[in-house]
Tab-separated table of C-alpha atoms in Angstrom:
chain	number	residue	atom	x	y	z
G	148	MET	CA	26.434	-21.606	11.559
G	149	ALA	CA	26.762	-20.991	15.301
G	150	ARG	CA	30.441	-20.117	14.795
G	151	VAL	CA	29.559	-17.586	12.082
G	152	SER	CA	26.754	-16.118	14.205
G	153	SER	CA	29.085	-15.638	17.156
G	154	ARG	CA	31.250	-13.323	15.039
G	155	ILE	CA	28.356	-11.020	14.120
G	156	PRO	CA	28.743	-7.644	15.902
G	157	HIS	CA	25.988	-6.563	18.276
G	158	THR	CA	24.895	-3.882	15.813
G	159	PHE	CA	23.764	-6.673	13.462
G	160	ASP	CA	22.507	-9.013	16.182
G	161	ALA	CA	19.212	-9.850	14.446
G	162	PHE	CA	21.141	-11.226	11.455
G	163	ARG	CA	21.995	-14.270	13.569
G	164	ASN	CA	18.572	-15.562	12.544
G	165	ARG	CA	18.504	-17.099	9.050
G	166	SER	CA	14.877	-16.212	8.334
G	167	TYR	CA	15.445	-12.625	9.384
G	168	ARG	CA	18.381	-12.393	6.974
G	169	ALA	CA	16.158	-13.601	4.121
G	170	LEU	CA	13.371	-11.215	5.163
G	171	TRP	CA	15.760	-8.264	5.378
G	172	THR	CA	17.239	-8.930	1.940
G	173	SER	CA	13.795	-9.411	0.401
G	174	ASN	CA	12.638	-6.126	1.937
G	175	PHE	CA	15.768	-4.370	0.668
G	176	PHE	CA	15.144	-5.361	-2.945
G	177	SER	CA	11.506	-4.367	-2.579
G	178	TYR	CA	12.380	-0.978	-1.104
G	179	ILE	CA	15.045	-0.178	-3.693
G	180	SER	CA	12.659	-1.118	-6.531
G	181	ARG	CA	9.950	1.107	-5.107
G	182	TRP	CA	12.307	4.097	-4.853
G	183	MET	CA	13.658	3.502	-8.352
G	184	GLN	CA	10.133	3.300	-9.711
G	185	MET	CA	9.003	6.458	-7.894
G	186	THR	CA	12.037	8.459	-9.040
G	187	MET	CA	11.832	7.339	-12.670
G	188	LEU	CA	8.098	7.957	-12.978
G	189	ILE	CA	8.177	11.409	-11.331
G	190	TRP	CA	10.969	12.434	-13.704
G	191	LEU	CA	9.097	10.951	-16.693
G	192	VAL	CA	5.778	12.632	-15.876
G	193	PHE	CA	7.430	16.006	-15.217
G	194	SER	CA	9.394	15.700	-18.478
G	195	ILE	CA	6.197	14.983	-20.431
G	196	THR	CA	3.828	17.462	-18.748
G	197	ASP	CA	6.112	20.187	-17.268
G	198	SER	CA	3.643	20.291	-14.342
G	199	ALA	CA	4.695	20.068	-10.679
G	200	PHE	CA	1.157	19.028	-9.762
G	201	LYS	CA	1.027	16.155	-12.256
G	202	ALA	CA	4.470	15.007	-11.116
G	203	ALA	CA	3.283	15.081	-7.492
G	204	LEU	CA	0.322	12.906	-8.492
G	205	VAL	CA	2.783	10.011	-8.887
G	206	GLY	CA	3.358	10.167	-5.137
G	207	PHE	CA	-0.366	10.542	-4.518
G	208	PHE	CA	-1.235	7.347	-6.347
G	209	GLY	CA	1.716	5.541	-4.777
G	210	MET	CA	0.573	6.337	-1.236
G	211	GLY	CA	-3.161	6.969	-1.760
G	212	PRO	CA	-4.251	3.377	-1.054
G	213	MET	CA	-3.002	3.836	2.520
G	214	LEU	CA	-6.044	6.030	3.125
G	215	LEU	CA	-8.456	3.198	2.389
G	216	LEU	CA	-6.514	-0.009	2.890
G	217	GLY	CA	-3.964	0.722	5.618
G	218	ILE	CA	-6.226	-0.442	8.423
G	219	ILE	CA	-7.154	-3.563	6.420
G	220	GLY	CA	-3.446	-4.337	6.268
G	221	GLY	CA	-3.402	-4.129	10.057
G	222	LEU	CA	-6.218	-6.651	10.320
G	223	LEU	CA	-4.373	-8.978	7.958
G	224	ALA	CA	-1.226	-8.632	10.076
G	225	ASP	CA	-3.177	-9.829	13.110
G	226	ARG	CA	-5.010	-12.661	11.365
G	227	ALA	CA	-3.281	-13.814	8.162
G	228	ASP	CA	-0.252	-15.751	7.004
G	229	LYS	CA	2.098	-12.763	6.725
G	230	ARG	CA	4.679	-14.530	4.592
G	231	ARG	CA	2.121	-15.509	1.959
G	232	LEU	CA	0.670	-11.997	1.937
G	233	LEU	CA	4.115	-10.454	1.374
G	234	MET	CA	4.822	-12.839	-1.498
G	235	LEU	CA	1.506	-12.041	-3.203
G	236	THR	CA	1.925	-8.279	-2.995
G	237	GLN	CA	5.450	-8.495	-4.371
G	238	LEU	CA	4.285	-10.722	-7.198
G	239	ALA	CA	1.698	-8.069	-8.113
G	240	ASN	CA	4.528	-5.501	-8.279
G	241	VAL	CA	6.481	-7.778	-10.610
G	242	ILE	CA	3.529	-8.110	-12.985
G	243	ALA	CA	2.753	-4.361	-12.975
G	244	SER	CA	6.415	-3.494	-13.604
G	245	ILE	CA	6.629	-5.937	-16.514
G	246	ILE	CA	3.550	-4.344	-18.102
G	247	ILE	CA	4.943	-0.798	-17.770
G	248	THR	CA	8.285	-1.973	-19.188
G	249	ILE	CA	6.503	-3.391	-22.243
G	250	LEU	CA	4.642	-0.083	-22.715
G	251	LEU	CA	7.920	1.842	-22.505
G	252	PHE	CA	9.709	-0.362	-25.031
G	253	THR	CA	6.797	-0.284	-27.463
G	254	GLY	CA	6.445	3.485	-27.183
G	255	THR	CA	2.773	3.246	-26.210
G	256	MET	CA	3.039	4.639	-22.679
G	257	VAL	CA	1.317	7.902	-21.770
G	258	TYR	CA	1.874	9.775	-18.523
G	259	TRP	CA	-1.276	8.543	-16.732
G	260	HIS	CA	-0.002	4.960	-16.993
G	261	ALA	CA	2.470	5.980	-14.290
G	262	TYR	CA	-0.449	6.620	-11.954
G	263	VAL	CA	-1.866	3.149	-12.579
G	264	VAL	CA	1.358	1.284	-11.862
G	265	MET	CA	1.984	3.368	-8.745
G	266	MET	CA	-1.524	2.599	-7.525
G	267	VAL	CA	-0.812	-1.125	-7.835
G	268	SER	CA	2.390	-0.627	-5.859
G	269	GLY	CA	0.526	1.502	-3.315
G	270	ILE	CA	-2.178	-1.129	-2.778
G	271	GLY	CA	0.471	-3.729	-2.068
G	272	TRP	CA	2.315	-1.336	0.252
G	273	ALA	CA	-0.879	-0.586	2.198
G	274	LEU	CA	-1.816	-4.242	2.607
G	275	ASP	CA	1.604	-5.594	3.534
G	276	MET	CA	3.314	-2.815	5.524
G	277	PRO	CA	1.948	-3.853	8.959
G	278	SER	CA	2.837	-7.490	8.199
G	279	ARG	CA	6.295	-6.479	6.986
G	280	ARG	CA	6.983	-5.001	10.430
G	281	SER	CA	5.083	-7.355	12.742
G	282	ILE	CA	6.521	-10.504	11.113
G	283	VAL	CA	9.796	-9.488	12.783
G	284	ILE	CA	8.264	-10.357	16.164
G	285	ASP	CA	7.033	-13.675	14.777
G	286	ILE	CA	10.609	-14.519	13.821
G	287	LEU	CA	12.572	-13.072	16.748
G	288	GLY	CA	10.198	-12.256	19.588
G	289	LEU	CA	10.062	-8.873	21.324
G	290	ALA	CA	13.521	-9.122	22.863
G	291	ARG	CA	15.397	-7.842	19.802
G	292	VAL	CA	12.679	-5.840	18.101
G	293	THR	CA	14.504	-2.481	18.339
G	294	ASN	CA	17.631	-3.928	16.749
G	295	ALA	CA	15.649	-5.815	14.090
G	296	VAL	CA	13.483	-2.831	13.113
G	297	ALA	CA	16.530	-0.542	13.124
G	298	LEU	CA	18.261	-2.939	10.722
G	299	ASP	CA	15.148	-3.038	8.546
G	300	SER	CA	15.165	0.765	8.567
G	301	LEU	CA	18.834	0.550	7.647
G	302	GLY	CA	17.817	-1.404	4.557
G	303	MET	CA	14.992	1.010	3.811
G	304	HIS	CA	17.256	4.031	4.132
G	305	SER	CA	19.967	2.329	2.076
G	306	SER	CA	17.378	1.868	-0.642
G	307	ARG	CA	16.547	5.562	-0.411
G	308	MET	CA	20.195	6.206	-1.156
G	309	PHE	CA	20.790	3.595	-3.859
G	310	GLY	CA	17.331	3.583	-5.466
G	311	PRO	CA	17.082	7.237	-6.575
G	312	GLY	CA	20.821	7.406	-7.305
G	313	LEU	CA	20.659	4.304	-9.474
G	314	ALA	CA	17.460	5.536	-11.142
G	315	GLY	CA	19.056	8.881	-12.007
G	316	LEU	CA	22.133	7.133	-13.395
G	317	LEU	CA	20.071	4.705	-15.471
G	318	ILE	CA	17.893	7.510	-16.870
G	319	THR	CA	21.076	9.274	-17.976
G	320	LEU	CA	22.690	6.173	-19.481
G	321	ILE	CA	19.888	3.997	-20.864
G	322	ASP	CA	16.635	5.937	-20.383
G	323	VAL	CA	13.674	5.078	-18.136
G	324	LYS	CA	12.872	1.831	-19.924
G	325	GLY	CA	16.295	0.390	-19.147
G	326	GLY	CA	15.870	1.385	-15.521
G	327	TYR	CA	12.555	-0.435	-15.387
G	328	VAL	CA	14.196	-3.666	-16.493
G	329	VAL	CA	16.437	-3.435	-13.421
G	330	ALA	CA	13.424	-2.708	-11.208
G	331	VAL	CA	11.661	-5.841	-12.503
G	332	ILE	CA	14.735	-7.937	-11.644
G	333	PHE	CA	14.874	-6.528	-8.111
G	334	TYR	CA	11.161	-7.130	-7.499
G	335	SER	CA	11.573	-10.728	-8.697
G	336	LEU	CA	14.494	-11.289	-6.332
G	337	SER	CA	12.318	-10.011	-3.484
G	338	VAL	CA	9.687	-12.682	-4.166
G	339	ILE	CA	12.284	-15.457	-4.326
G	340	LEU	CA	13.898	-14.412	-1.047
G	341	MET	CA	10.552	-14.118	0.739
G	342	ALA	CA	9.922	-17.762	-0.146
G	343	ALA	CA	13.012	-18.624	1.938
G	344	VAL	CA	11.524	-17.078	5.089
G	345	THR	CA	10.212	-19.604	7.614
G	346	LEU	CA	8.283	-18.818	10.776
G	347	PRO	CA	8.676	-20.751	14.045
G	348	GLU	CA	6.028	-23.388	14.579
G	349	GLY	CA	2.880	-22.042	16.147
G	350	ARG	CA	3.335	-18.451	15.037
G	351	ILE	CA	1.620	-18.627	11.644
G	352	GLN	CA	-1.883	-17.269	12.151
G	353	PRO	CA	-4.804	-18.544	10.057
G	354	VAL	CA	-7.204	-16.106	8.483
G	355	ILE	CA	-10.157	-15.815	10.844
G	356	GLY	CA	-13.001	-13.464	11.575
G	357	ASN	CA	-13.543	-12.663	7.902
G	358	THR	CA	-17.153	-11.520	8.110
G	359	ALA	CA	-17.950	-7.864	7.545
G	360	SER	CA	-19.302	-7.456	11.072
G	361	ASN	CA	-16.127	-8.898	12.580
G	362	ALA	CA	-13.962	-6.668	10.395
G	363	PHE	CA	-15.826	-3.513	11.398
G	364	ARG	CA	-15.758	-4.544	15.045
G	365	ASN	CA	-12.020	-5.109	14.855
G	366	LEU	CA	-11.519	-1.724	13.218
G	367	ALA	CA	-13.548	0.003	15.901
G	368	GLU	CA	-11.596	-1.792	18.621
G	369	GLY	CA	-8.319	-0.729	17.007
G	370	PHE	CA	-9.299	2.958	16.883
G	371	LYS	CA	-10.606	2.842	20.445
G	372	TYR	CA	-7.403	1.241	21.658
G	373	VAL	CA	-5.161	3.799	19.960
G	374	ARG	CA	-7.170	6.669	21.420
G	375	SER	CA	-6.801	5.171	24.900
G	376	ASN	CA	-3.004	4.906	24.688
G	377	ASN	CA	-1.361	8.348	24.844
G	378	THR	CA	2.014	7.158	23.554
G	379	ILE	CA	0.626	5.421	20.478
G	380	MET	CA	-1.746	8.326	19.888
G	381	ALA	CA	1.190	10.754	19.882
G	382	VAL	CA	3.042	8.545	17.386
G	383	VAL	CA	-0.014	8.436	15.122
G	384	LEU	CA	-0.469	12.222	15.208
G	385	ILE	CA	3.202	12.910	14.462
G	386	THR	CA	3.031	10.347	11.664
G	387	ILE	CA	0.079	12.184	10.121
G	388	PHE	CA	1.802	15.561	10.170
G	389	MET	CA	5.162	14.241	8.995
G	390	ASN	CA	3.600	12.442	6.056
G	391	PHE	CA	1.417	15.425	5.163
G	392	MET	CA	4.022	18.154	5.687
G	393	LEU	CA	7.494	16.645	5.203
G	394	PHE	CA	7.721	13.653	2.892
G	395	PRO	CA	5.802	15.114	-0.077
G	396	TYR	CA	8.849	17.327	-0.696
G	397	GLN	CA	10.350	14.299	-2.471
G	398	GLN	CA	7.838	14.744	-5.291
G	399	LEU	CA	9.249	18.242	-5.885
G	400	ILE	CA	12.930	17.305	-6.113
G	401	PRO	CA	12.797	16.955	-9.947
G	402	VAL	CA	11.104	20.365	-10.086
G	403	VAL	CA	13.782	21.920	-7.853
G	404	ALA	CA	16.492	20.191	-9.892
G	405	VAL	CA	15.279	21.684	-13.177
G	406	ARG	CA	13.849	25.072	-12.193
G	407	VAL	CA	16.013	26.083	-9.210
G	408	LEU	CA	19.360	24.266	-9.450
G	409	ASP	CA	19.409	23.740	-13.239
G	410	ILE	CA	20.737	20.159	-13.101
G	411	GLY	CA	19.963	16.893	-14.927
G	412	PRO	CA	18.599	13.498	-13.807
G	413	GLY	CA	21.951	12.152	-12.608
G	414	LEU	CA	22.582	14.959	-10.123
G	415	MET	CA	18.878	14.934	-9.224
G	416	GLY	CA	19.203	11.286	-8.226
G	417	LEU	CA	22.188	12.183	-6.044
G	418	MET	CA	20.040	14.708	-4.177
G	419	LEU	CA	17.611	12.009	-3.098
G	420	ALA	CA	20.528	9.678	-2.472
G	421	ALA	CA	22.059	12.232	-0.060
G	422	GLU	CA	18.965	12.067	2.123
G	423	GLY	CA	19.090	8.279	2.006
G	424	PHE	CA	22.774	8.339	2.982
G	425	GLY	CA	21.978	10.476	6.011
G	426	ALA	CA	19.122	8.198	6.992
G	427	LEU	CA	21.392	5.171	6.555
G	428	ASN	CA	23.958	6.597	8.976
G	429	GLY	CA	21.272	7.497	11.493
G	430	ALA	CA	19.724	4.028	11.371
G	431	LEU	CA	23.149	2.445	11.831
G	432	VAL	CA	23.723	4.470	15.007
G	433	ILE	CA	20.312	3.487	16.352
G	434	ALA	CA	20.913	-0.195	15.573
G	435	SER	CA	24.153	0.005	17.575
G	436	ARG	CA	22.338	1.122	20.719
G	437	SER	CA	21.470	-1.827	22.947
G	438	ASP	CA	20.421	0.209	25.999
G	439	MET	CA	17.870	2.565	24.491
G	440	SER	CA	14.969	3.504	26.756
G	441	TYR	CA	13.735	6.843	25.434
G	442	HIS	CA	12.645	5.749	21.983
G	443	GLY	CA	10.081	8.561	21.774
G	444	ARG	CA	12.702	11.271	22.120
G	445	VAL	CA	14.599	9.918	19.120
G	446	TYR	CA	11.299	9.841	17.217
G	447	LEU	CA	10.236	13.377	18.217
G	448	TYR	CA	13.566	15.181	17.887
G	449	GLY	CA	14.403	13.380	14.650
G	450	SER	CA	11.111	14.612	13.199
G	451	LEU	CA	11.822	18.206	14.240
G	452	LEU	CA	15.340	18.044	12.787
G	453	ALA	CA	14.013	16.806	9.439
G	454	LEU	CA	11.409	19.584	9.247
G	455	SER	CA	13.966	22.281	10.035
G	456	MET	CA	16.242	20.950	7.282
G	457	MET	CA	13.353	21.006	4.832
G	458	LEU	CA	13.119	24.755	5.463
G	459	MET	CA	16.845	25.083	4.787
G	460	LEU	CA	16.406	23.151	1.535
G	461	ALA	CA	13.668	25.547	0.464
G	462	LEU	CA	16.053	28.481	1.023
G	463	SER	CA	19.085	26.888	-0.688
G	464	ARG	CA	20.104	27.943	-4.184
G	465	TRP	CA	23.417	26.005	-4.297
G	466	TYR	CA	23.671	22.358	-5.205
G	467	GLY	CA	26.428	21.522	-2.691
G	468	LEU	CA	24.517	23.117	0.183
G	469	SER	CA	21.366	21.270	-0.848
G	470	LEU	CA	23.234	17.960	-0.686
G	471	LEU	CA	24.466	18.722	2.848
G	472	VAL	CA	21.013	19.799	3.999
G	473	LEU	CA	19.461	16.630	2.573
G	474	PHE	CA	22.065	14.503	4.365
G	475	ILE	CA	21.126	16.088	7.715
G	476	LEU	CA	17.441	15.792	6.833
G	477	GLY	CA	18.040	12.074	6.353
G	478	LEU	CA	19.561	11.822	9.839
G	479	GLY	CA	16.295	13.201	11.179
G	480	THR	CA	14.062	10.910	9.160
G	481	SER	CA	16.036	7.898	10.405
G	482	GLY	CA	14.905	8.671	13.952
G	483	PHE	CA	11.342	9.113	12.765
G	484	GLY	CA	11.239	6.042	10.525
G	485	THR	CA	13.049	3.643	12.848
G	486	MET	CA	11.128	4.505	15.987
G	487	GLN	CA	7.711	4.850	14.395
G	488	GLY	CA	6.995	1.127	14.228
G	489	THR	CA	9.316	0.219	17.103
G	490	ILE	CA	7.378	2.285	19.655
G	491	VAL	CA	4.072	0.763	18.598
G	492	MET	CA	5.447	-2.776	18.789
G	493	LEU	CA	7.008	-2.165	22.197
G	494	VAL	CA	3.988	-0.441	23.727
G	495	ALA	CA	0.920	-2.072	22.128
G	496	ARG	CA	-0.897	-5.034	23.606
G	497	ASP	CA	-0.143	-8.326	21.891
G	498	ASP	CA	-3.684	-8.721	20.537
G	499	MET	CA	-3.801	-5.121	19.281
G	500	ARG	CA	-0.338	-4.797	17.762
G	501	GLY	CA	-1.328	-5.485	14.157
G	502	ARG	CA	-4.361	-3.205	14.307
G	503	ALA	CA	-2.285	-0.428	15.866
G	504	LEU	CA	0.239	-0.806	13.039
G	505	GLY	CA	-2.663	-0.761	10.591
G	506	ILE	CA	-3.853	2.564	11.995
G	507	MET	CA	-0.257	3.726	11.643
G	508	SER	CA	-0.492	2.787	7.955
G	509	LEU	CA	-3.703	4.777	7.773
G	510	ALA	CA	-1.853	7.761	9.260
G	511	ILE	CA	0.856	7.340	6.633
G	512	GLY	CA	-2.003	7.737	4.156
G	513	ALA	CA	-1.832	11.476	4.883
G	514	GLY	CA	1.150	11.447	2.504
G	515	PRO	CA	-0.858	11.413	-0.742
G	516	LEU	CA	-3.035	14.273	0.470
G	517	GLY	CA	0.150	16.152	1.264
G	518	ALA	CA	1.449	15.405	-2.226
G	519	LEU	CA	-1.684	16.941	-3.744
G	520	ALA	CA	-1.434	20.001	-1.512
G	521	ILE	CA	2.270	20.692	-2.035
G	522	GLY	CA	1.924	20.087	-5.788
G	523	ALA	CA	-0.951	22.557	-6.034
G	524	VAL	CA	0.910	25.212	-4.010
G	525	ALA	CA	4.061	24.657	-6.091
G	526	ASP	CA	2.098	25.184	-9.310
G	527	ALA	CA	0.465	28.337	-7.895
G	528	THR	CA	3.728	29.774	-6.507
G	529	ASN	CA	6.954	27.763	-6.777
G	530	ALA	CA	8.491	24.629	-5.278
G	531	PRO	CA	10.688	26.361	-2.630
G	532	THR	CA	7.719	28.370	-1.328
G	533	ALA	CA	5.580	25.245	-1.047
G	534	MET	CA	8.329	23.431	0.891
G	535	ALA	CA	8.878	26.397	3.233
G	536	ILE	CA	5.177	26.609	4.113
G	537	ASN	CA	5.078	22.891	4.888
G	538	ALA	CA	8.292	22.980	6.925
G	539	ILE	CA	7.199	25.810	9.209
G	540	SER	CA	3.664	24.448	9.707
G	541	GLY	CA	4.902	20.911	10.349
G	542	PHE	CA	7.555	22.008	12.857
G	543	ILE	CA	4.993	23.908	14.927
G	544	LEU	CA	2.464	21.062	14.945
G	545	VAL	CA	4.966	18.307	15.811
G	546	ALA	CA	6.513	20.457	18.561
G	547	LEU	CA	3.063	20.985	20.116
G	548	ILE	CA	2.404	17.242	20.159
G	549	GLY	CA	5.732	16.658	21.874
G	550	LEU	CA	4.837	19.329	24.430
G	551	PHE	CA	1.332	18.161	25.330
G	552	TRP	CA	1.667	14.370	24.904
G	553	LYS	CA	4.372	14.007	27.527
G	554	SER	CA	4.532	10.203	27.438
G	555	ILE	CA	6.296	10.346	24.064
G	556	ARG	CA	9.290	11.872	25.880
G	557	GLN	CA	9.309	9.289	28.673
G	558	LYS	CA	10.462	5.684	28.880
G	559	MET	CA	8.426	3.237	26.826
G	560	VAL	CA	6.142	1.035	28.935
G	561	ALA	CA	4.512	-2.073	27.459
G	562	ASP	CA	0.738	-2.367	27.802
G	563	THR	CA	-0.064	-5.684	29.503
G	564	SER	CA	-3.643	-4.857	30.471
G	565	ASP	CA	-4.980	-7.915	28.636
G	566	ILE	CA	-2.752	-10.323	30.553
G	567	GLU	CA	-4.282	-12.029	33.534
G	568	VAL	CA	-1.388	-12.746	35.853
G	569	GLU	CA	-2.212	-15.701	38.037
G	570	ALA	CA	1.217	-16.599	39.304
G	571	GLY	CA	3.153	-13.390	39.847
G	572	GLU	CA	6.363	-13.185	37.859
G	573	LYS	CA	5.730	-16.495	36.142
G	574	GLY	CA	2.666	-15.060	34.440
G	575	ALA	CA	4.585	-11.965	33.446
G	576	GLU	CA	7.266	-14.067	31.791
G	577	GLN	CA	4.605	-15.699	29.630
G	578	GLN	CA	3.336	-12.437	28.148
G	579	VAL	CA	5.570	-12.470	25.084
G	580	PRO	CA	8.008	-14.884	23.488
G	581	ARG	CA	11.607	-14.105	24.525
G	582	SER	CA	13.551	-16.890	22.905
G	583	ASP	CA	15.999	-16.736	20.044
G	584	GLU	CA	14.956	-19.205	17.377
G	585	ASP	CA	18.524	-20.032	16.351
G	586	THR	CA	20.077	-20.546	19.777
G	587	GLY	CA	17.099	-21.508	21.894
G	588	GLN	CA	18.514	-19.386	24.721
G	589	LYS	CA	16.496	-17.094	26.935
G	590	MET	CA	16.663	-13.480	25.823
G	591	PRO	CA	16.631	-10.375	28.045
G	592	ALA	CA	13.252	-9.101	29.137
G	593	ALA	CA	13.607	-5.778	27.364
G	594	ASP	CA	15.533	-4.292	24.481
């Protein structure tokens, strides 16, 4: 095993750890299933109802639980057995997908069933997202967090390429019900692989502080902490605007495909796959960087690039140009998606990391509200107009945050205000675990 690990390029350094490999693969199957499910259900609902708003509601129900449960997921990440939580949420996805598959095969499904199954998926996503990210530190320590999260983003962006593309192909070949069978298989594989993840001894946290008063106190402390940290606050604000203004465009891709570009489900899937391919390439470049210091610049400028490309997409009337624009848009979202959680994990205090990630999940909850808004505007006008309005508004707002919250453009500095250093550098070395679980060797102090 050591001989195999020594041949792994630096870009894939985190894969030296066996548990991380199992976690990454489990996440990949989960991500690709989620994207397949989203693509198939948006296409199905739009085909049944011919309504951009009702199609956008699929995204609303898929992300809506973030508004209510995202911060709870952050509390669970700080205080629960993350591995068990991830297995339970994936098992719920398996059950929901089996039920929808049965409804499809029996011909008893109506369009609002899509909202129910996406809500189940969204609840699981809200509860486990902070744990899905923070468990990386439990496995590897802070030393390789940028590489590990970049590789996880690589898997997420790969799923954004393969998931919609595969969904579009399956809709063309064997209809939505056949595609759902594949999604059920992928969700099941995710559960099995998560069972293979093991955490180093001493890093599994028991569930504690489960009274209502403790929960509310922890929530209040999390919000207070985020407000006090300018860097994390900037990340949260950009996350809100990106999820409200940018990402809801994905709900309108089937509408654009049919009404603007006059194409079918196969080529529609390739449109979403083009964005995923761009994001995949961007994440791969980021994972290859071992000397990154200005994480916030990648996050900020990637967000601005994605918003500008969304405007170009709204203006495009040619399929080939739309594919190119979506590829570049994906490059931008890779900077946003990879650095979003990385910055929080690098900057946040150890005891506040999970709650900060939970507030990040709450910020991501702006996505369903954005889906409602862009769907309503698209029904009142048209899909390109709705995307153009969002792109221009989002670009201005994100640029202002980058201008006034200057720390997002500076080097990332870890918050160690809760650490009482009694012995100089010795105390500082004890702030966070720096060891590699496979080799037992001391890791560098910073990524």
